[in-house]
Amino acid sequence: MQDEQQFEQLMMQYRQLKNRAMDISRLIDGEDYDSAITLIKTREEIFISCKCIRRYLELTPEQEQEMNTLLDEIKVIEQENMSKLEKSMSDVQAELLITQKSQKINNAYRNRDENESGSMVNLKE
């Protein structure tokens, strides 16, 4: 009886993790990275709680299958979130590079005499 209650509690916590992962995905899509990071940090307590429950809980094969199915769903969502974050980081780096090049051009040619500073800017630096 107690094992059944602990299993239900464990599954409830895994569902919370799945819901948070989906919330994080929506926040990433909306480019609300601060809120996404806050949610990522707060879920660690749930992971620790799940680990503690699993350590002492003996599961039936059906319970093990149900839990593994939910864990696989969480993993897929988390991997998608990581891919989205990596793509966003890549996009930001590309935009930053363009901005840096534009700034370098502006600084090089702004109100300067051609004889003082030359007439070429090296954008590869």
PDB file of C-alpha atoms in Angstrom:
ATOM      1  CA  MET A   1       0.000   0.000   0.000  1.00  0.00           C
ATOM      2  CA  GLN A   2       2.758   2.424   0.917  1.00  0.00           C
ATOM      3  CA  ASP A   3       4.717   1.475  -2.209  1.00  0.00           C
ATOM      4  CA  GLU A   4       1.665   2.322  -4.316  1.00  0.00           C
ATOM      5  CA  GLN A   5       1.378   5.756  -2.696  1.00  0.00           C
ATOM      6  CA  GLN A   6       5.075   6.413  -3.156  1.00  0.00           C
ATOM      7  CA  PHE A   7       4.822   5.355  -6.797  1.00  0.00           C
ATOM      8  CA  GLU A   8       1.909   7.749  -7.337  1.00  0.00           C
ATOM      9  CA  GLN A   9       3.911  10.516  -5.679  1.00  0.00           C
ATOM     10  CA  LEU A  10       6.891   9.702  -7.909  1.00  0.00           C
ATOM     11  CA  MET A  11       4.738   9.768 -11.032  1.00  0.00           C
ATOM     12  CA  MET A  12       3.192  13.072  -9.953  1.00  0.00           C
ATOM     13  CA  GLN A  13       6.670  14.563  -9.611  1.00  0.00           C
ATOM     14  CA  TYR A  14       7.726  13.220 -13.010  1.00  0.00           C
ATOM     15  CA  ARG A  15       4.585  14.775 -14.512  1.00  0.00           C
ATOM     16  CA  GLN A  16       5.583  18.071 -12.877  1.00  0.00           C
ATOM     17  CA  LEU A  17       8.999  17.755 -14.512  1.00  0.00           C
ATOM     18  CA  LYS A  18       7.379  17.065 -17.874  1.00  0.00           C
ATOM     19  CA  ASN A  19       5.054  20.069 -17.492  1.00  0.00           C
ATOM     20  CA  ARG A  20       7.985  22.288 -16.537  1.00  0.00           C
ATOM     21  CA  ALA A  21       9.960  21.055 -19.527  1.00  0.00           C
ATOM     22  CA  MET A  22       7.017  21.990 -21.776  1.00  0.00           C
ATOM     23  CA  ASP A  23       6.767  25.388 -20.041  1.00  0.00           C
ATOM     24  CA  ILE A  24      10.487  25.935 -20.588  1.00  0.00           C
ATOM     25  CA  SER A  25      10.014  25.077 -24.258  1.00  0.00           C
ATOM     26  CA  ARG A  26       7.246  27.694 -24.588  1.00  0.00           C
ATOM     27  CA  LEU A  27       9.411  30.279 -22.822  1.00  0.00           C
ATOM     28  CA  ILE A  28      12.334  29.551 -25.129  1.00  0.00           C
ATOM     29  CA  ASP A  29      10.034  29.884 -28.146  1.00  0.00           C
ATOM     30  CA  GLY A  30       8.903  33.254 -26.763  1.00  0.00           C
ATOM     31  CA  GLU A  31      12.535  34.246 -26.139  1.00  0.00           C
ATOM     32  CA  ASP A  32      11.866  34.678 -22.407  1.00  0.00           C
ATOM     33  CA  TYR A  33      15.207  33.207 -21.392  1.00  0.00           C
ATOM     34  CA  ASP A  34      15.251  34.661 -17.861  1.00  0.00           C
ATOM     35  CA  SER A  35      12.032  32.890 -16.917  1.00  0.00           C
ATOM     36  CA  ALA A  36      13.218  29.693 -18.606  1.00  0.00           C
ATOM     37  CA  ILE A  37      16.436  29.736 -16.576  1.00  0.00           C
ATOM     38  CA  THR A  38      14.450  30.322 -13.391  1.00  0.00           C
ATOM     39  CA  LEU A  39      12.306  27.252 -14.121  1.00  0.00           C
ATOM     40  CA  ILE A  40      15.398  25.198 -14.943  1.00  0.00           C
ATOM     41  CA  LYS A  41      16.971  26.079 -11.609  1.00  0.00           C
ATOM     42  CA  THR A  42      13.857  25.312  -9.565  1.00  0.00           C
ATOM     43  CA  ARG A  43      13.379  21.811 -10.944  1.00  0.00           C
ATOM     44  CA  GLU A  44      16.550  20.464  -9.353  1.00  0.00           C
ATOM     45  CA  GLU A  45      14.707  19.899  -6.050  1.00  0.00           C
ATOM     46  CA  ILE A  46      12.181  17.711  -7.840  1.00  0.00           C
ATOM     47  CA  PHE A  47      14.956  15.662  -9.464  1.00  0.00           C
ATOM     48  CA  ILE A  48      16.544  15.054  -6.059  1.00  0.00           C
ATOM     49  CA  SER A  49      13.199  14.057  -4.549  1.00  0.00           C
ATOM     50  CA  CYS A  50      12.564  11.620  -7.413  1.00  0.00           C
ATOM     51  CA  LYS A  51      15.994  10.091  -6.974  1.00  0.00           C
ATOM     52  CA  CYS A  52      15.389   9.553  -3.260  1.00  0.00           C
ATOM     53  CA  ILE A  53      11.996   7.932  -3.828  1.00  0.00           C
ATOM     54  CA  ARG A  54      13.338   5.650  -6.562  1.00  0.00           C
ATOM     55  CA  ARG A  55      16.214   4.480  -4.399  1.00  0.00           C
ATOM     56  CA  TYR A  56      13.901   2.779  -1.902  1.00  0.00           C
ATOM     57  CA  LEU A  57      10.897   1.965  -4.029  1.00  0.00           C
ATOM     58  CA  GLU A  58      10.362  -1.507  -5.444  1.00  0.00           C
ATOM     59  CA  LEU A  59       8.418  -1.254  -8.687  1.00  0.00           C
ATOM     60  CA  THR A  60       6.322  -3.804 -10.485  1.00  0.00           C
ATOM     61  CA  PRO A  61       7.144  -4.369 -14.159  1.00  0.00           C
ATOM     62  CA  GLU A  62       4.038  -2.378 -15.132  1.00  0.00           C
ATOM     63  CA  GLN A  63       5.045   0.526 -12.900  1.00  0.00           C
ATOM     64  CA  GLU A  64       8.577   0.394 -14.275  1.00  0.00           C
ATOM     65  CA  GLN A  65       7.214   0.547 -17.840  1.00  0.00           C
ATOM     66  CA  GLU A  66       4.893   3.458 -17.024  1.00  0.00           C
ATOM     67  CA  MET A  67       7.711   5.360 -15.355  1.00  0.00           C
ATOM     68  CA  ASN A  68      10.159   4.691 -18.199  1.00  0.00           C
ATOM     69  CA  THR A  69       7.612   5.895 -20.769  1.00  0.00           C
ATOM     70  CA  LEU A  70       7.197   9.168 -18.898  1.00  0.00           C
ATOM     71  CA  LEU A  71      10.970   9.529 -18.470  1.00  0.00           C
ATOM     72  CA  ASP A  72      11.455   9.017 -22.219  1.00  0.00           C
ATOM     73  CA  GLU A  73       8.921  11.783 -22.926  1.00  0.00           C
ATOM     74  CA  ILE A  74      10.791  14.108 -20.546  1.00  0.00           C
ATOM     75  CA  LYS A  75      14.109  13.287 -22.225  1.00  0.00           C
ATOM     76  CA  VAL A  76      12.716  14.087 -25.685  1.00  0.00           C
ATOM     77  CA  ILE A  77      11.366  17.448 -24.534  1.00  0.00           C
ATOM     78  CA  GLU A  78      14.646  18.271 -22.773  1.00  0.00           C
ATOM     79  CA  GLN A  79      16.668  17.386 -25.879  1.00  0.00           C
ATOM     80  CA  GLU A  80      14.423  19.609 -28.000  1.00  0.00           C
ATOM     81  CA  ASN A  81      14.917  22.429 -25.493  1.00  0.00           C
ATOM     82  CA  MET A  82      18.688  22.011 -25.689  1.00  0.00           C
ATOM     83  CA  SER A  83      18.552  22.103 -29.491  1.00  0.00           C
ATOM     84  CA  LYS A  84      16.459  25.278 -29.402  1.00  0.00           C
ATOM     85  CA  LEU A  85      18.893  26.916 -26.983  1.00  0.00           C
ATOM     86  CA  GLU A  86      21.901  25.930 -29.086  1.00  0.00           C
ATOM     87  CA  LYS A  87      20.251  27.348 -32.215  1.00  0.00           C
ATOM     88  CA  SER A  88      19.387  30.560 -30.373  1.00  0.00           C
ATOM     89  CA  MET A  89      22.967  30.892 -29.161  1.00  0.00           C
ATOM     90  CA  SER A  90      24.234  30.372 -32.693  1.00  0.00           C
ATOM     91  CA  ASP A  91      21.841  33.005 -34.035  1.00  0.00           C
ATOM     92  CA  VAL A  92      22.895  35.487 -31.352  1.00  0.00           C
ATOM     93  CA  GLN A  93      26.565  34.876 -32.109  1.00  0.00           C
ATOM     94  CA  ALA A  94      25.950  35.482 -35.819  1.00  0.00           C
ATOM     95  CA  GLU A  95      24.086  38.728 -35.079  1.00  0.00           C
ATOM     96  CA  LEU A  96      26.834  39.821 -32.708  1.00  0.00           C
ATOM     97  CA  LEU A  97      29.469  39.244 -35.375  1.00  0.00           C
ATOM     98  CA  ILE A  98      27.506  41.334 -37.878  1.00  0.00           C
ATOM     99  CA  THR A  99      27.090  44.102 -35.308  1.00  0.00           C
ATOM    100  CA  GLN A 100      30.778  44.044 -34.442  1.00  0.00           C
ATOM    101  CA  LYS A 101      31.726  44.334 -38.121  1.00  0.00           C
ATOM    102  CA  SER A 102      29.347  47.245 -38.621  1.00  0.00           C
ATOM    103  CA  GLN A 103      30.704  48.974 -35.555  1.00  0.00           C
ATOM    104  CA  LYS A 104      34.264  48.450 -36.763  1.00  0.00           C
ATOM    105  CA  ILE A 105      33.411  50.001 -40.130  1.00  0.00           C
ATOM    106  CA  ASN A 106      31.665  52.937 -38.475  1.00  0.00           C
ATOM    107  CA  ASN A 107      34.583  53.542 -36.118  1.00  0.00           C
ATOM    108  CA  ALA A 108      37.140  53.279 -38.904  1.00  0.00           C
ATOM    109  CA  TYR A 109      35.506  55.746 -41.286  1.00  0.00           C
ATOM    110  CA  ARG A 110      33.760  58.182 -38.968  1.00  0.00           C
ATOM    111  CA  ASN A 111      35.089  61.726 -39.381  1.00  0.00           C
ATOM    112  CA  ARG A 112      38.666  60.705 -40.074  1.00  0.00           C
ATOM    113  CA  ASP A 113      41.105  61.999 -42.568  1.00  0.00           C
ATOM    114  CA  GLU A 114      42.050  59.296 -45.063  1.00  0.00           C
ATOM    115  CA  ASN A 115      45.732  60.182 -44.746  1.00  0.00           C
ATOM    116  CA  GLU A 116      45.717  59.596 -40.960  1.00  0.00           C
ATOM    117  CA  SER A 117      44.128  56.169 -40.750  1.00  0.00           C
ATOM    118  CA  GLY A 118      44.327  54.581 -44.185  1.00  0.00           C
ATOM    119  CA  SER A 119      41.491  53.614 -46.439  1.00  0.00           C
ATOM    120  CA  MET A 120      40.949  49.911 -45.657  1.00  0.00           C
ATOM    121  CA  VAL A 121      39.396  48.083 -42.701  1.00  0.00           C
ATOM    122  CA  ASN A 122      40.241  44.453 -41.933  1.00  0.00           C
ATOM    123  CA  LEU A 123      36.968  42.775 -40.989  1.00  0.00           C
ATOM    124  CA  LYS A 124      38.570  39.393 -40.305  1.00  0.00           C
ATOM    125  CA  GLU A 125      40.079  40.544 -37.006  1.00  0.00           C
TER     126      GLU A 125
END
